[in-house]
XYZ file of C-alpha atoms in Angstrom:
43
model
C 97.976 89.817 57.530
C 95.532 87.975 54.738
C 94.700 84.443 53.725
C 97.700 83.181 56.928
C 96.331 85.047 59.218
C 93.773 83.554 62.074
C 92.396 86.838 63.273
C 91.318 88.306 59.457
C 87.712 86.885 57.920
C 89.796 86.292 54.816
C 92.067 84.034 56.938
C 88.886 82.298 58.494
C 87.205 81.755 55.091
C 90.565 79.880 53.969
C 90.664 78.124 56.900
C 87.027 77.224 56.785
C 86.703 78.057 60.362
C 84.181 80.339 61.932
C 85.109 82.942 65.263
C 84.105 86.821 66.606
C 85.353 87.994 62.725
C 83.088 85.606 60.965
C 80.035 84.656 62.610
C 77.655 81.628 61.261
C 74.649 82.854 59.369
C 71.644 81.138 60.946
C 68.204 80.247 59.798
C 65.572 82.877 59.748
C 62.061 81.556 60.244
C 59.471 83.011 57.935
C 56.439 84.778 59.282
C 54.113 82.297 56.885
C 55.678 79.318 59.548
C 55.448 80.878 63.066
C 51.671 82.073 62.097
C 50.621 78.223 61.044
C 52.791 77.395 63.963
C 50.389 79.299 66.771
C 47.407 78.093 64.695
C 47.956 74.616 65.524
C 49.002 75.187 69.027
C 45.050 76.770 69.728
C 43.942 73.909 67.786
């Protein structure tokens, strides 16, 4: 088990493949843009 190996995170990162063991990091939206966000929408 390691860099070979489909299941392992290191084997995903050397793959450059994403699963379960290495999920994508996604885009938190800042507080500063939902609040101008609802502003406009009461506009």
């Amino acid at each position: 088990m390691g860099k070979g190996d489909k299941k392992t995170r290191r084997g995903k990162i050397n793959r450059g493949s994403y699963g379960v063991r290495r999920p994508r990091i996604k885009k938190q939206v800042r507080i500063e843009e939902k609040i101008s966000i609802d502003k406009k929408a009461k506009a």
